[in-house]
Coordinates of C-alpha atoms in Angstrom, one line a residue:
X21 CA -54.4 61.2 8.0
X22 CA -57.5 62.8 9.8
X23 CA -55.6 63.8 12.3
X24 CA -54.5 67.5 12.8
X25 CA -51.3 68.5 13.2
X26 CA -50.7 71.5 16.2
X27 CA -47.9 73.0 17.6
X28 CA -47.3 73.7 21.2
X29 CA -46.0 77.9 21.6
X30 CA -45.5 80.3 24.1
X31 CA -47.8 82.7 24.6
X32 CA -45.7 85.4 22.4
X33 CA -46.4 86.8 19.2
X34 CA -42.7 85.9 17.7
X35 CA -43.7 82.4 18.6
X36 CA -46.8 82.2 17.0
X37 CA -45.7 83.9 13.8
X38 CA -42.9 81.2 13.1
X39 CA -45.6 78.9 14.3
X40 CA -47.7 79.5 11.5
X41 CA -45.3 79.3 8.7
X42 CA -44.7 76.1 9.3
X43 CA -48.0 75.0 7.8
X44 CA -49.5 73.5 10.9
X45 CA -53.1 73.1 11.1
X46 CA -53.1 74.9 14.6
X47 CA -51.7 76.5 17.6
X48 CA -51.6 75.0 21.1
X49 CA -50.3 78.6 22.9
X50 CA -49.6 78.3 26.6
X51 CA -48.5 80.9 29.4
X52 CA -48.1 80.3 33.1
X53 CA -50.5 81.6 35.4
X54 CA -49.7 80.8 39.1
X55 CA -47.5 82.8 41.1
X56 CA -45.1 80.4 41.1
X57 CA -44.5 80.6 37.4
X58 CA -45.4 84.5 37.3
X59 CA -42.6 85.0 39.7
X60 CA -40.1 82.3 38.7
X61 CA -40.8 81.8 35.2
X62 CA -41.6 84.6 32.9
X63 CA -41.9 87.4 35.4
X64 CA -45.5 88.8 33.6
X65 CA -48.2 89.8 35.6
X66 CA -51.9 89.1 34.5
X67 CA -52.7 92.3 32.8
X68 CA -49.9 91.5 30.3
X69 CA -50.8 87.9 30.4
X70 CA -54.3 88.7 28.8
X71 CA -53.6 91.4 26.6
X72 CA -50.4 89.3 24.6
X73 CA -53.1 86.5 24.6
X74 CA -55.5 88.7 22.8
X75 CA -53.0 89.6 20.8
X76 CA -51.7 86.1 19.5
X77 CA -55.3 84.7 19.3
X78 CA -56.5 87.7 16.7
X79 CA -53.0 87.1 14.5
X80 CA -53.6 83.4 14.5
X81 CA -57.2 83.1 13.8
X82 CA -56.6 86.2 11.2
X83 CA -54.2 83.5 9.0
X84 CA -57.1 80.7 9.4
X85 CA -55.7 78.6 11.9
X86 CA -57.3 77.2 14.7
X87 CA -56.0 78.0 18.2
X88 CA -56.2 76.7 21.7
X89 CA -55.4 79.1 24.5
X90 CA -54.2 77.3 28.0
X91 CA -53.1 78.7 31.3
X92 CA -50.1 76.3 33.0
X93 CA -50.3 75.3 36.4
X94 CA -54.1 76.1 36.5
X95 CA -54.9 74.4 39.7
X96 CA -52.1 76.5 41.7
X97 CA -53.5 79.6 40.0
X98 CA -56.2 82.4 41.2
X99 CA -59.4 81.1 40.2
X100 CA -60.9 84.7 39.9
X101 CA -57.8 85.2 37.7
X102 CA -58.5 82.2 35.6
X103 CA -62.2 83.1 35.0
X104 CA -61.3 86.5 33.9
X105 CA -58.6 85.4 31.5
X106 CA -60.3 82.6 29.9
X107 CA -63.7 85.0 29.6
X108 CA -61.8 87.1 27.4
X109 CA -59.9 85.2 25.1
X110 CA -63.2 83.4 24.5
X111 CA -64.5 86.9 23.5
X112 CA -62.1 87.2 21.1
X113 CA -62.9 83.6 19.4
X114 CA -60.6 81.2 20.7
X115 CA -61.1 77.6 19.6
X116 CA -60.6 76.5 23.0
X117 CA -59.5 76.9 26.4
X118 CA -57.3 74.8 28.5
X119 CA -56.5 74.1 31.8
X120 CA -53.4 72.5 32.8
X121 CA -52.5 70.5 35.9
X122 CA -48.9 71.2 35.2
X123 CA -47.6 69.7 38.3
X124 CA -50.1 67.0 38.8
X125 CA -51.4 68.3 42.3
X126 CA -54.9 68.1 41.4
X127 CA -57.6 65.6 42.8
X128 CA -60.8 64.8 40.7
X129 CA -62.8 66.3 43.0
X130 CA -60.8 69.9 42.2
X131 CA -61.1 68.9 38.6
X132 CA -64.9 68.7 38.3
X133 CA -65.2 71.8 40.0
X134 CA -63.0 73.5 37.9
X135 CA -64.4 72.5 34.5
X136 CA -67.8 72.8 35.6
X137 CA -67.3 76.2 36.6
X138 CA -65.2 77.0 33.2
X139 CA -68.3 75.6 31.4
X140 CA -70.3 78.1 32.8
X141 CA -68.0 81.1 32.0
X142 CA -67.4 80.2 28.2
X143 CA -68.8 79.0 25.0
X144 CA -65.8 77.2 23.2
X145 CA -64.2 73.6 23.6
X146 CA -62.5 73.2 26.9
X147 CA -59.2 71.1 26.8
X148 CA -57.9 69.2 29.8
X149 CA -54.2 68.5 30.4
X150 CA -53.0 66.1 33.7
X151 CA -49.7 64.8 34.9
X152 CA -49.4 62.1 37.3
X153 CA -47.1 63.1 39.8
X154 CA -49.8 62.1 42.7
X155 CA -50.9 58.9 40.4
X156 CA -54.6 60.9 39.5
X157 CA -54.1 61.7 35.6
X158 CA -56.9 59.2 34.2
X159 CA -59.3 59.6 37.5
X160 CA -58.9 63.5 36.5
X161 CA -59.4 63.4 32.8
X162 CA -62.9 61.0 33.4
X163 CA -63.9 63.6 35.9
X164 CA -62.9 66.5 33.5
X165 CA -65.4 64.7 30.6
X166 CA -67.9 64.2 33.2
X167 CA -67.7 67.8 34.3
X168 CA -68.4 69.1 30.2
X169 CA -64.5 69.3 29.0
X170 CA -64.5 67.8 25.4
X171 CA -60.7 67.6 24.9
X172 CA -58.3 65.6 26.9
X173 CA -54.7 65.4 26.2
X174 CA -52.9 61.5 26.3
X175 CA -49.9 59.9 25.2
X176 CA -49.0 56.7 24.4
X177 CA -48.0 54.6 27.5
X178 CA -48.4 57.8 29.4
X179 CA -44.9 59.4 28.3
X180 CA -44.1 62.9 29.2
X181 CA -42.4 65.2 31.9
X182 CA -41.5 63.7 34.9
X183 CA -44.3 60.5 35.6
X184 CA -46.2 61.9 32.2
X185 CA -49.4 62.5 31.6
X186 CA -52.9 60.8 31.2
X187 CA -52.3 57.3 29.3
X188 CA -54.3 56.8 26.1
X189 CA -54.6 52.9 27.2
X190 CA -55.8 53.7 30.8
X191 CA -58.3 56.3 29.7
X192 CA -59.9 53.7 27.0
X193 CA -60.1 51.4 30.0
X194 CA -61.6 53.6 32.0
X195 CA -64.0 54.9 29.4
X196 CA -65.1 51.6 28.2
X197 CA -66.3 50.6 31.6
X198 CA -68.7 53.6 31.9
X199 CA -69.6 53.2 28.2
X200 CA -68.7 50.4 26.0
X201 CA -70.8 51.3 23.3
X202 CA -70.0 54.7 22.7
X203 CA -66.3 53.3 22.8
X204 CA -66.6 50.9 20.7
X205 CA -68.4 53.1 18.1
X206 CA -65.7 55.8 18.2
X207 CA -62.3 54.4 18.4
X208 CA -60.2 51.2 16.7
X209 CA -59.5 50.1 19.9
X210 CA -57.8 46.8 18.7
X211 CA -54.9 49.0 17.1
X212 CA -53.8 49.9 20.9
X213 CA -51.2 47.0 21.4
X214 CA -49.8 47.8 17.9
X215 CA -49.8 51.5 19.2
X216 CA -47.8 50.7 22.4
X217 CA -45.5 47.9 21.1
X218 CA -44.4 50.7 18.2
X219 CA -43.7 53.6 20.5
X220 CA -42.2 51.2 23.1
X221 CA -40.0 50.0 20.6
X222 CA -38.8 53.4 19.2
X223 CA -38.2 55.2 22.6
X224 CA -36.6 52.2 23.4
X225 CA -38.6 51.1 26.7
X226 CA -40.7 47.8 28.0
X227 CA -44.3 48.1 28.0
X228 CA -45.2 47.4 31.9
X229 CA -46.0 43.8 33.2
X230 CA -49.1 45.5 34.8
X231 CA -50.1 48.1 31.8
X232 CA -53.8 48.6 31.3
X233 CA -55.2 46.5 28.8
X234 CA -51.7 45.5 26.9
X235 CA -49.3 44.4 30.0
X236 CA -48.6 40.7 30.0
X237 CA -50.6 40.4 33.6
X238 CA -53.8 42.8 32.3
X239 CA -55.8 39.5 31.7
X240 CA -53.9 36.6 33.7
X241 CA -55.1 34.9 36.3
X242 CA -53.4 32.8 39.0
X243 CA -55.0 32.4 42.2
X244 CA -57.3 29.3 42.4
X245 CA -60.4 30.7 43.2
X246 CA -60.0 33.2 41.0
X247 CA -59.5 30.8 38.1
X248 CA -62.4 28.7 39.1
X249 CA -64.4 31.7 38.5
X250 CA -63.0 32.7 35.4
X251 CA -63.4 29.7 33.7
X252 CA -67.2 29.7 34.9
X253 CA -68.1 33.3 34.0
X254 CA -65.3 36.0 32.8
X255 CA -67.2 38.9 34.5
X256 CA -66.4 37.8 37.9
X257 CA -63.0 39.1 37.8
X258 CA -63.1 41.1 34.5
X259 CA -64.8 44.3 34.0
X260 CA -63.0 44.5 30.7
X261 CA -63.4 41.9 27.8
X262 CA -60.1 41.7 26.6
X263 CA -61.6 40.5 23.1
X264 CA -62.8 43.9 22.5
X265 CA -59.2 45.0 22.6
X266 CA -57.9 42.2 20.6
X267 CA -56.5 40.7 23.6
X268 CA -56.9 37.2 25.2
X269 CA -56.8 36.1 28.7
X270 CA -54.8 33.3 29.9
X271 CA -55.3 31.1 33.2
X272 CA -51.9 30.7 35.0
X273 CA -51.7 27.2 36.1
X274 CA -48.0 26.9 36.6
X275 CA -48.1 28.0 40.3
X276 CA -48.0 26.7 43.6
X277 CA -51.2 28.9 43.9
X278 CA -53.1 27.3 41.3
X279 CA -56.6 25.6 41.8
X280 CA -58.2 22.1 40.6
X281 CA -60.4 24.0 38.3
X282 CA -57.8 25.3 36.5
X283 CA -55.9 21.9 36.1
X284 CA -59.0 20.4 34.8
X285 CA -59.3 22.9 32.0
X286 CA -56.0 22.5 31.1
X287 CA -55.9 18.5 31.1
X288 CA -59.4 19.0 29.2
X289 CA -57.2 20.9 26.3
X290 CA -54.8 17.8 26.4
X291 CA -57.6 15.6 26.0
X292 CA -57.2 14.0 29.4
X293 CA -59.9 12.7 31.5
X294 CA -60.3 12.2 35.1
X295 CA -62.3 12.1 38.3
X296 CA -62.7 15.5 40.3
X297 CA -60.7 13.6 42.6
X298 CA -58.1 12.9 40.3
X299 CA -57.8 16.1 39.1
X300 CA -57.5 17.7 42.8
X301 CA -54.8 15.2 43.4
X302 CA -53.0 16.0 40.5
X303 CA -53.4 19.7 41.3
X304 CA -51.8 18.7 44.8
X305 CA -48.7 17.3 43.0
X306 CA -48.1 20.1 40.8
X307 CA -48.5 22.4 43.8
X308 CA -46.0 20.8 45.3
X309 CA -43.4 20.9 43.0
X310 CA -44.0 24.3 42.4
X311 CA -43.1 24.6 45.9
X312 CA -39.6 23.3 45.5
X313 CA -38.9 24.5 42.0
X314 CA -40.2 26.7 39.8
X315 CA -42.3 25.0 37.0
X316 CA -43.2 26.4 33.6
X317 CA -46.1 25.5 31.6
X318 CA -44.3 22.8 29.5
X319 CA -43.7 21.2 33.1
X320 CA -47.4 21.3 34.3
X321 CA -48.3 19.8 30.7
X322 CA -45.5 16.8 31.7
X323 CA -46.8 16.4 35.1
X324 CA -50.6 16.2 34.1
X325 CA -50.0 13.6 31.4
X326 CA -47.5 11.5 33.6
X327 CA -50.2 11.6 36.3
X328 CA -52.6 10.2 33.9
X329 CA -50.2 7.7 32.7
X330 CA -49.7 6.5 36.1
X331 CA -53.2 5.8 36.9
X332 CA -53.4 3.6 34.0
X333 CA -50.1 1.8 33.7
X334 CA -47.7 -0.5 36.2
X335 CA -44.8 1.3 35.9
X336 CA -44.9 4.4 37.5
X337 CA -42.8 7.4 35.9
X338 CA -41.5 10.2 38.0
X339 CA -43.6 13.1 37.6
X340 CA -41.0 15.7 36.5
X341 CA -37.5 14.5 35.3
X342 CA -34.8 16.6 35.9
X343 CA -35.0 17.2 39.5
X344 CA -31.7 18.0 41.9
X345 CA -31.1 15.6 44.2
X346 CA -32.1 18.1 46.6
X347 CA -35.4 19.0 44.6
X348 CA -36.2 15.4 45.0
X349 CA -35.8 15.0 48.3
X350 CA -38.0 18.4 49.0
X351 CA -40.6 16.9 46.9
X352 CA -40.4 13.4 48.5
X353 CA -41.1 14.9 51.7
X354 CA -43.8 16.8 50.6
X355 CA -45.3 14.1 48.9
X356 CA -45.6 12.4 52.4
X357 CA -48.2 14.6 53.5
X358 CA -50.1 13.6 49.8
X359 CA -50.5 10.2 51.3
X360 CA -53.4 11.1 53.2
X361 CA -54.9 13.5 50.8
X362 CA -55.1 10.5 48.3
X363 CA -57.1 8.3 50.8
X364 CA -59.4 11.1 51.1
X365 CA -59.7 11.6 47.2
X366 CA -60.3 8.0 47.2
X367 CA -63.2 8.3 49.5
X368 CA -64.7 11.5 47.7
X369 CA -64.8 9.2 44.5
X370 CA -66.9 6.5 46.3
X371 CA -69.1 8.3 47.7
X372 CA -69.5 10.3 44.6
X373 CA -69.9 6.6 42.5
X374 CA -72.6 5.3 45.3
X375 CA -74.2 8.5 45.1
X376 CA -74.4 8.3 41.1

C-alpha cells in the first residue's frame, strides 16, 4: 500500500513515545490553543504548549518519523499566539503544521486569510482540518488550497464528529470543476463509489440520495425543460461529467413533471417512432396518469407501447391496466380535458405536413 499510516495523539511526550513504538510512519500531534480549550480542557498556557510541542517534535524527529503539529480550535485562537507557535515548531523542523476548524465556525474568507498569512510565516507544509457544523467544510477546504495549503483532511462520506468533516467525494467534485485535467491525472476517481459503498456498508449507513457524485439523484433529471436540454447537450444542466466518476446520468420520465422530449427519447429507445404531436399527446396522458397514481419506469413503457398500439388498431386498449375504480374515474375526468389538446395536436400535425 502506498499510503502512509499516521497516528493521532495528544501533544504529550508519553503519548508520542507509545505511538512511535507501534511502527507507524508518523504522528499527528494536536493540542487546543483557544481560550475555551486552554481553560476548560487541558488547562495549559501558551508557553507550556510551545515548549511541549518542541520537546515532542524533537523526539519524534530523532526516531526518523514524520510529524505534523496542529493547533486545535484554531479559528477561535489568538492570531498572534498561533503564528508565534507555528513559527517556533517550523524552526525545529516539523514536517507539517495544521490548522483545525474544530467546531465548524470558520467561513471561506477567514480560512483564506489565515492560511495565506500562515504561508508567509512557515516554510513547511500546511495541513487543514474542517468540520461541517455550519455547512462550509468543502468550501473551506477548497479556499485553503487556493491560499497555499498542501494537505486537506477528508473522510469517506464526511463521517466524523457531529456533522463530520470535509467529505472526500464532495472535495473531488469541487476540484474537478476547477481543474478537470489535474484531478483526472492524479486520482482514480472511478473508485469513489466503490469506496463509499464499502464504508457505508461497514458502518451500516445509507449513502444519502443527494450525495455528491454518488447519490442516486446526483445525475438524475426530472423536470421537462431540464430533460430536453440534457438530451440535447448534457453540459446545460451538468457541470460534472458522470462518466469521469464511472457514473451514469438518468433522465427520469416516469413522473408528472416529465416533458415530451424525454418521452420521445424513451420511445425511440423502445424503437417506437411517432410524430411530435403524438409524442406530446402521449406525454400528456402519462402526466395525467401520474397525477392519479405513482407510476414506475415499467408503467411508462407500457403506456407508450399501448398508446402507439391504439394509434394503429381499431380495438383500443386501456393505457394502464390495474387502475382502481377510483383511479380510473379520476383519470377519465382528466382525460376529458385532453380532448381539446388532441385536436390541437392534430392541427399541428396537419400544419407541419402542409409546410413540408
